[in-house]
C-alpha atoms as one frame of an Amber mdcrd trajectory, in Angstrom:
protein
   0.000   0.000   0.000   1.402   3.364  -1.042   0.883   6.356   1.274  -0.206
   9.663  -0.287   2.638  12.194  -0.590   1.072  14.427   2.058   0.866  11.565
   4.547   4.494  10.609   3.908   5.608  14.156   4.529   3.507  14.334   7.710
   4.913  11.051   8.979   8.494  12.180   8.298   7.887  15.448  10.112   6.424
  13.529  13.044   9.490  11.258  13.194  11.826  14.241  13.099   9.908  15.866
  15.948  10.098  12.643  17.936  13.846  12.351  17.342  14.327  15.975  18.362
  12.406  15.309  21.583  14.523  12.236  22.342  17.753  14.112  21.652  16.617
  16.900  23.972  16.547  14.495  26.930  19.958  14.882  28.547  19.761  12.924
  31.823  18.351   9.691  30.345  19.791   7.779  27.385  16.937   6.463  25.211
  18.056   3.558  23.005  15.939   1.734  20.408  16.872  -1.937  20.013  15.888
  -4.424  17.340  14.245  -7.808  18.029  17.601  -9.428  18.815  18.760  -6.555
  20.993  20.881  -4.785  18.361  21.102  -0.987  18.424  18.678   0.735  16.004
  18.504   4.284  17.451  21.144   5.979  19.603  20.394   9.399  21.143  22.814
  12.193  21.953  22.382  11.497  25.664  23.474   7.884  25.047  26.588   9.146
  23.273  27.360  11.602  26.094  26.781   8.982  28.800  28.766   6.131  27.232
  31.287   7.890  24.968  30.241   5.798  21.946  29.042   7.509  18.769  25.993
   6.070  17.002  27.999   4.702  14.061  30.160   2.718  16.529  27.232   0.807
  18.011  24.552   0.788  15.267  23.526  -2.761  14.409  25.559  -4.151  17.321
  24.243  -5.663  20.567  24.873  -3.589  23.703  27.376  -6.105  24.997  30.130
  -3.500  24.573  28.613  -1.642  27.530  28.623  -4.730  29.733  31.328  -5.826
  32.105  33.291  -8.901  31.164  31.611 -10.853  33.959  28.131  -9.941  32.679
  29.042 -10.862  29.116  30.368 -14.252  30.215  27.161 -14.853  32.165  24.955
 -13.887  29.187  23.123 -11.336  31.305  21.927  -9.217  28.363  20.287 -12.222
  26.708  18.644 -13.190  30.008  17.178  -9.695  30.445  15.812  -9.607  26.888
  14.215 -13.022  27.397  12.594 -11.887  30.654  11.138  -8.787  28.976   9.813
 -10.819  26.038   7.996 -13.104  28.469   6.880 -10.734  31.226   6.861  -7.256
  29.674   8.545  -4.128  30.973  11.256  -4.745  33.570  13.760  -2.631  35.490
  17.353  -3.599  36.161  20.342  -2.078  37.866  23.962  -2.974  37.267  27.398
  -1.837  36.188  28.055  -0.564  32.664  31.377   0.365  31.027  32.025   3.590
  29.123  34.213   3.697  26.030  37.173   4.890  28.091  36.824   1.887  30.429
  35.247   3.770  33.338  32.472   1.902  35.090  29.192   3.515  36.090  26.138
   2.216  37.875  23.130   2.247  35.539  19.433   2.074  36.294  17.780   0.501
  33.242  14.153   0.355  32.151  13.588  -2.132  29.299  10.245  -2.152  27.485
   9.196  -4.464  24.612   7.805  -3.010  21.352   5.104  -5.201  19.775   3.191
  -5.244  16.510  -0.562  -5.578  16.018  -0.329  -9.340  16.559   1.583  -8.960
  19.825   4.896 -10.157  18.449   7.974  -8.460  19.895   9.611  -6.357  17.171
  12.160  -4.586  19.322  12.851  -2.907  22.630  13.214   0.562  24.116  15.920
   0.871  26.755  16.071   3.933  29.003  19.415   4.231  30.736  20.093   6.493
  33.746  23.473   7.018  35.411  22.779   6.196  39.060  26.389   6.344  40.251
  26.135   9.614  42.201  22.760   8.864  43.734  23.985   5.400  44.738  27.122
   6.935  46.226  25.025   9.470  48.127  22.644   6.749  49.299  25.594   4.625
  50.388  27.043   7.581  52.284  23.628   8.254  53.831  23.330   4.642  54.931
  26.866   4.819  56.308  25.995   7.915  58.330  22.861   6.215  59.618  24.768
   3.148  60.733  27.516   5.189  62.401  25.060   7.432  64.276  25.188   6.975
  68.069  21.383   7.101  68.334  18.598   5.044  66.856  17.655   6.658  63.538
  14.268   6.260  61.869  13.547   7.911  58.493   9.877   8.577  57.782   8.155
   9.640  54.550   5.437  12.255  54.091   2.800   9.542  54.490   4.106   8.781
  57.983   5.505   5.414  56.949   8.987   4.252  57.849  11.472   4.327  54.965
  14.762   3.450  56.667  16.034   2.412  60.093  19.553   1.786  61.315  20.816
  -1.150  63.358  20.667   0.938  66.540  16.905   1.326  66.012  16.584  -2.427
  65.505  18.407  -3.065  68.780  16.479  -0.386  70.685  12.967  -1.396  69.618
  13.523  -5.127  69.067  12.208  -5.114  65.482  13.902  -6.373  62.336  14.175
  -3.771  59.564  11.827  -5.729  57.331   9.190  -5.539  60.094   9.403  -1.735
  60.286   9.905  -0.479  56.723   6.550   0.432  55.212   4.708   0.622  58.544
   3.472   3.842  60.117   5.813   5.419  62.664   3.125   5.004  65.337   4.147
   1.343  65.641   6.974   2.673  67.863   4.595   4.797  69.976   2.690   3.396
  72.996  -0.901   2.539  71.954  -2.531   5.125  74.228  -0.618   7.963  72.504
  -0.966   6.866  68.861  -4.059   8.863  67.883  -2.556  12.013  69.365   0.794
  11.314  67.700  -0.771  11.297  64.218  -1.836  14.912  64.798   1.654  15.882
  66.015   3.212  14.151  63.004   0.959  15.967  60.524   1.659  19.266  62.267
   5.403  18.775  61.866   5.073  17.878  58.179   3.064  21.066  57.594   5.842
  23.189  59.129   9.037  21.110  59.040  12.052  22.405  60.965  14.777  21.002
  63.166  13.042  20.326  66.448  14.568  18.795  69.589  11.972  17.086  71.743
  12.006  15.299  75.045  13.775  17.865  77.234  11.373  18.344  80.130   8.775
  16.144  78.441   7.754  12.598  79.342   8.032  10.928  75.924   7.907   7.158
  75.624   8.686   4.525  73.030   7.402   0.966  72.927   9.429  -2.125  72.098
   8.268  -5.074  70.030   7.488  -6.980  73.248   5.228  -4.161  74.474   7.520
  -2.693  77.140   7.678   1.092  77.304  10.732   3.209  78.001  11.471   6.960
  78.215  13.041   8.600  75.157  14.321  11.917  73.887  13.765  12.680  70.197
  15.242  15.143  67.720  13.432  15.671  64.408  15.090  16.953  61.223  13.457
  17.465  57.790  15.301  16.071  54.743  14.469  17.432  51.285  15.114  14.721
  48.681  14.319  14.147  45.030  11.531  11.812  46.168  10.018  14.455  48.461
  10.204  15.380  52.140  11.600  12.857  54.602  11.860  13.227  58.366  14.851
  11.916  60.276  14.084  11.061  63.903  17.056  10.548  66.225  15.794   8.575
  69.218  17.701   8.112  72.465  16.817   5.799  75.340  17.062   7.896  78.533
  16.033   5.171  80.981  19.371   5.235  82.790  19.401   9.034  82.943  15.853
   9.187  84.305  16.703   6.564  86.911  19.771   8.570  87.908  17.686  11.746
  88.166  15.107   9.979  90.340  17.855   8.519  92.520  19.449  11.944  92.977
  16.055  13.442  93.794  15.459  10.757  96.426  18.890  11.454  97.869  18.153
  15.184  98.000  14.850  14.467  99.717  16.582  12.223 102.234  19.201  14.885
 102.918  16.450  17.442 103.439  14.723  15.077 105.839  17.956  14.593 107.775
  18.704  18.324 107.792  15.228  19.232 109.106  14.365  16.478 111.614  11.394
  16.896 113.944  12.085  15.301 117.345   9.600  14.628 120.119  11.532  15.627
 123.253   8.615  15.472 125.698   4.977  14.568 125.718   3.308  17.174 123.481
   6.639  18.976 122.940   8.524  18.889 119.621  11.998  20.205 118.830  13.124
  21.206 115.343  16.920  21.769 115.169  17.726  23.803 112.046  21.255  23.432
 110.694  22.715  25.297 107.716  21.237  27.814 105.311  17.462  27.930 105.242
  16.403  28.363 101.612  12.880  28.220 100.175  12.952  24.477  99.470  14.238
  23.571 102.942  11.793  25.995 104.555   8.883  24.358 102.737   9.984  20.877
 103.808  10.563  22.146 107.354   7.024  23.505 107.591   5.498  20.363 106.051
   7.457  18.058 108.361   6.558  20.036 111.445   2.844  20.188 110.650   2.753
  16.435 109.935   4.439  15.711 113.275   2.069  18.063 115.110  -0.890  16.210
 113.612   0.596  12.824 114.617   1.531  13.738 118.217  -1.046  16.420 119.016
   1.899  18.552 120.171   1.117  21.803 121.930   4.617  23.330 121.858   7.257
  23.391 119.101  10.819  24.529 119.777  12.655  25.936 116.731  16.362  25.782
 117.504  18.385  28.111 115.216  21.786  27.689 116.897  23.008  25.892 113.750
  21.881  28.638 111.338  24.936  30.722 110.318  23.077  33.950 109.492  19.595
  35.309 109.904  18.430  37.624 107.153  15.028  38.909 106.160  14.291  35.893
 103.955  15.182  33.386 106.690  13.104  35.349 109.196  10.107  35.289 106.841
  10.462  31.503 106.468  10.507  31.102 110.264   7.488  33.343 110.730   5.470
  31.369 108.162   6.332  28.146 109.977   5.285  29.675 113.311   2.018  30.953
 111.844   1.202  27.577 110.309   1.837  25.850 113.645  -0.340  28.397 115.452
  -3.252  27.564 113.164  -2.981  24.001 114.498  -3.028  25.266 118.105   0.703
  24.881 118.738   2.843  27.478 120.508   6.309  28.067 119.003   9.481  28.895
 120.947  12.731  29.925 119.259  15.979  28.859 120.906  19.672  29.251 120.134
  19.513  33.008 119.552  23.132  34.179 119.856  23.992  37.809 120.691  25.252
  38.499 117.159  22.072  36.953 115.746  19.905  39.186 117.925  21.911  42.271
 116.900  21.586  41.343 113.230  17.827  40.915 113.524  17.460  44.286 115.238
  19.708  45.962 112.666  17.638  44.503 109.811  14.418  45.552 111.513  13.143
  41.984 111.589  10.025  41.752 113.740   9.448  38.232 115.008   6.138  39.332
 116.463   5.065  37.664 119.685   7.363  34.669 119.153   8.930  33.632 122.443
  12.690  32.985 122.446  15.400  31.609 124.730  19.188  31.440 124.523  19.561
  27.698 124.909  17.563  24.596 124.085  17.421  23.730 127.803  15.870  27.100
 128.632  13.422  26.660 125.767  12.423  23.227 127.086  11.775  24.663 130.559
   9.609  27.348 128.984   7.775  24.665 126.982   6.979  22.730 130.161   5.731
  25.943 131.753   3.479  26.572 128.753   2.098  23.046 129.059   1.447  23.555
 132.779  -0.192  26.880 132.109  -2.387  25.341 129.447  -3.217  22.401 131.689
  -4.159  24.785 134.517  -6.289  26.863 132.220  -7.994  23.752 130.903  -8.620
  22.457 134.455 -10.071  25.804 135.525 -12.291  25.852 132.510 -13.411  22.294
 133.226 -14.292  23.173 136.864 -16.155  26.210 135.714 -18.157  24.136 133.312
 -18.816  21.516 135.959 -19.919  24.033 138.601 -21.978  25.837 136.090 -23.710
  22.604 135.295 -24.450  21.903 138.993 -25.738  25.405 139.465 -28.150  24.898
 136.665
C-alpha cells in the first residue's frame, strides 16, 4: 500500500519531531533496540553517557557496555528473554564507558510489539545512578555510624529506613518496620494524638529537639515502654520530604535523676528532723542555710508531726543557722504561723547575741514569738506553757462543771 505524498511528509515530520524530543533528553539515554537486541537508534544522551558515537554501536548488541563478567554470564540475553515473556522490567547494574570507566546504571527495558503482539524490538532507558547510589551509600553509612537510633519517615508517615541501633532499641527487624506507620513505635494510648503531632510537623518542618522536660515514651516489640528523647530533622530529597528522627533511650538518665532526687529528699529530711523531746513537745533543730525548698519541707514536716503527736509546743532551735536575714526570718514566721493555726505554741531557741543584733539591725520583727538562749531554757519554757495550758484547761473544766451543777 502506497501512502499519499502528504501523509508521507507528515509522517516524516512527526518522526523528526520525535527524534528531536529524544535528543533533547539529557539525563536519560533512550536507546531503540531491534528484536535481537541490536542498536537501532542511539540518542545524543546515550553518546554523552557512554562515549560511543551512534555509528560505533549501530547494528551491534549492547554487549560493549557490559562488564566482562556480565558478558560471560549472558546477562543481556537473560534480560531480553525476561522482557519478552513478562513485559517491561527494570534492572540495575554496572556498565562500562568507552574509556573503560564503570558507572552504575538504572535501566528500564520495554518491549515493542506489533498488532499481533509479536515483539519487534525494545526501548531501553538508561540512567546514570552512580552519584545517587554513592550518596545513598554515604547516607546509609551515616545512619549506621550514628550513636542514636535513627528512623527515616516519609510524608505519608511510613517508615522508609532504620539503622541497626533502632533495631536493637525497639527489638524489630528492619523488614518488620519499613513500610509501617511510625506510630508502631509509639505506645498505643498515645498513637491517635501522635498522628496529629506528626501531621503538624510535616506542615511546618524544621529542626526540632523534643524530650527535654517532656515525658516521651517509646514501645518495644514486646510491648515494654521506656522513656526517650527525640530530635526531628526534615530532609528534602528528590523523592520528596523525609523526616529523620534521632531517638535516644534515657532510661538510665531518668533513673539517675530519680535517685538523685530521692537522695536530696533524704538529705532534706535529715537536715530538718522533727524530734519529740517530751509529751506534746517537739523540737526542730535547724542546721545550715534555710532556703525556700528547705523551709517548705521544714514547715510540712513540722505540721505532719504536730498532727501525729497532738503537740502543743514546738521549739525551733536556730543555733546551727549561720546567718539570719530577712528571707530566713520570713520563712521562720510562716512556719510559726502555720503551727499556730494548728493550736501549737512556738518557741525559738539558740539566739546568739550576734544573731539578735543582726535581727534588730535589719528591723526583723518576730512578732510575739517567744525565744530563749539555749535549748534547755526553751524546754523549761515549753513545760511551763504546758502547765499553764493544763491549769487553764482544768479551771475551765471546773467552771463548766460548777456551772452545770448550778443549773
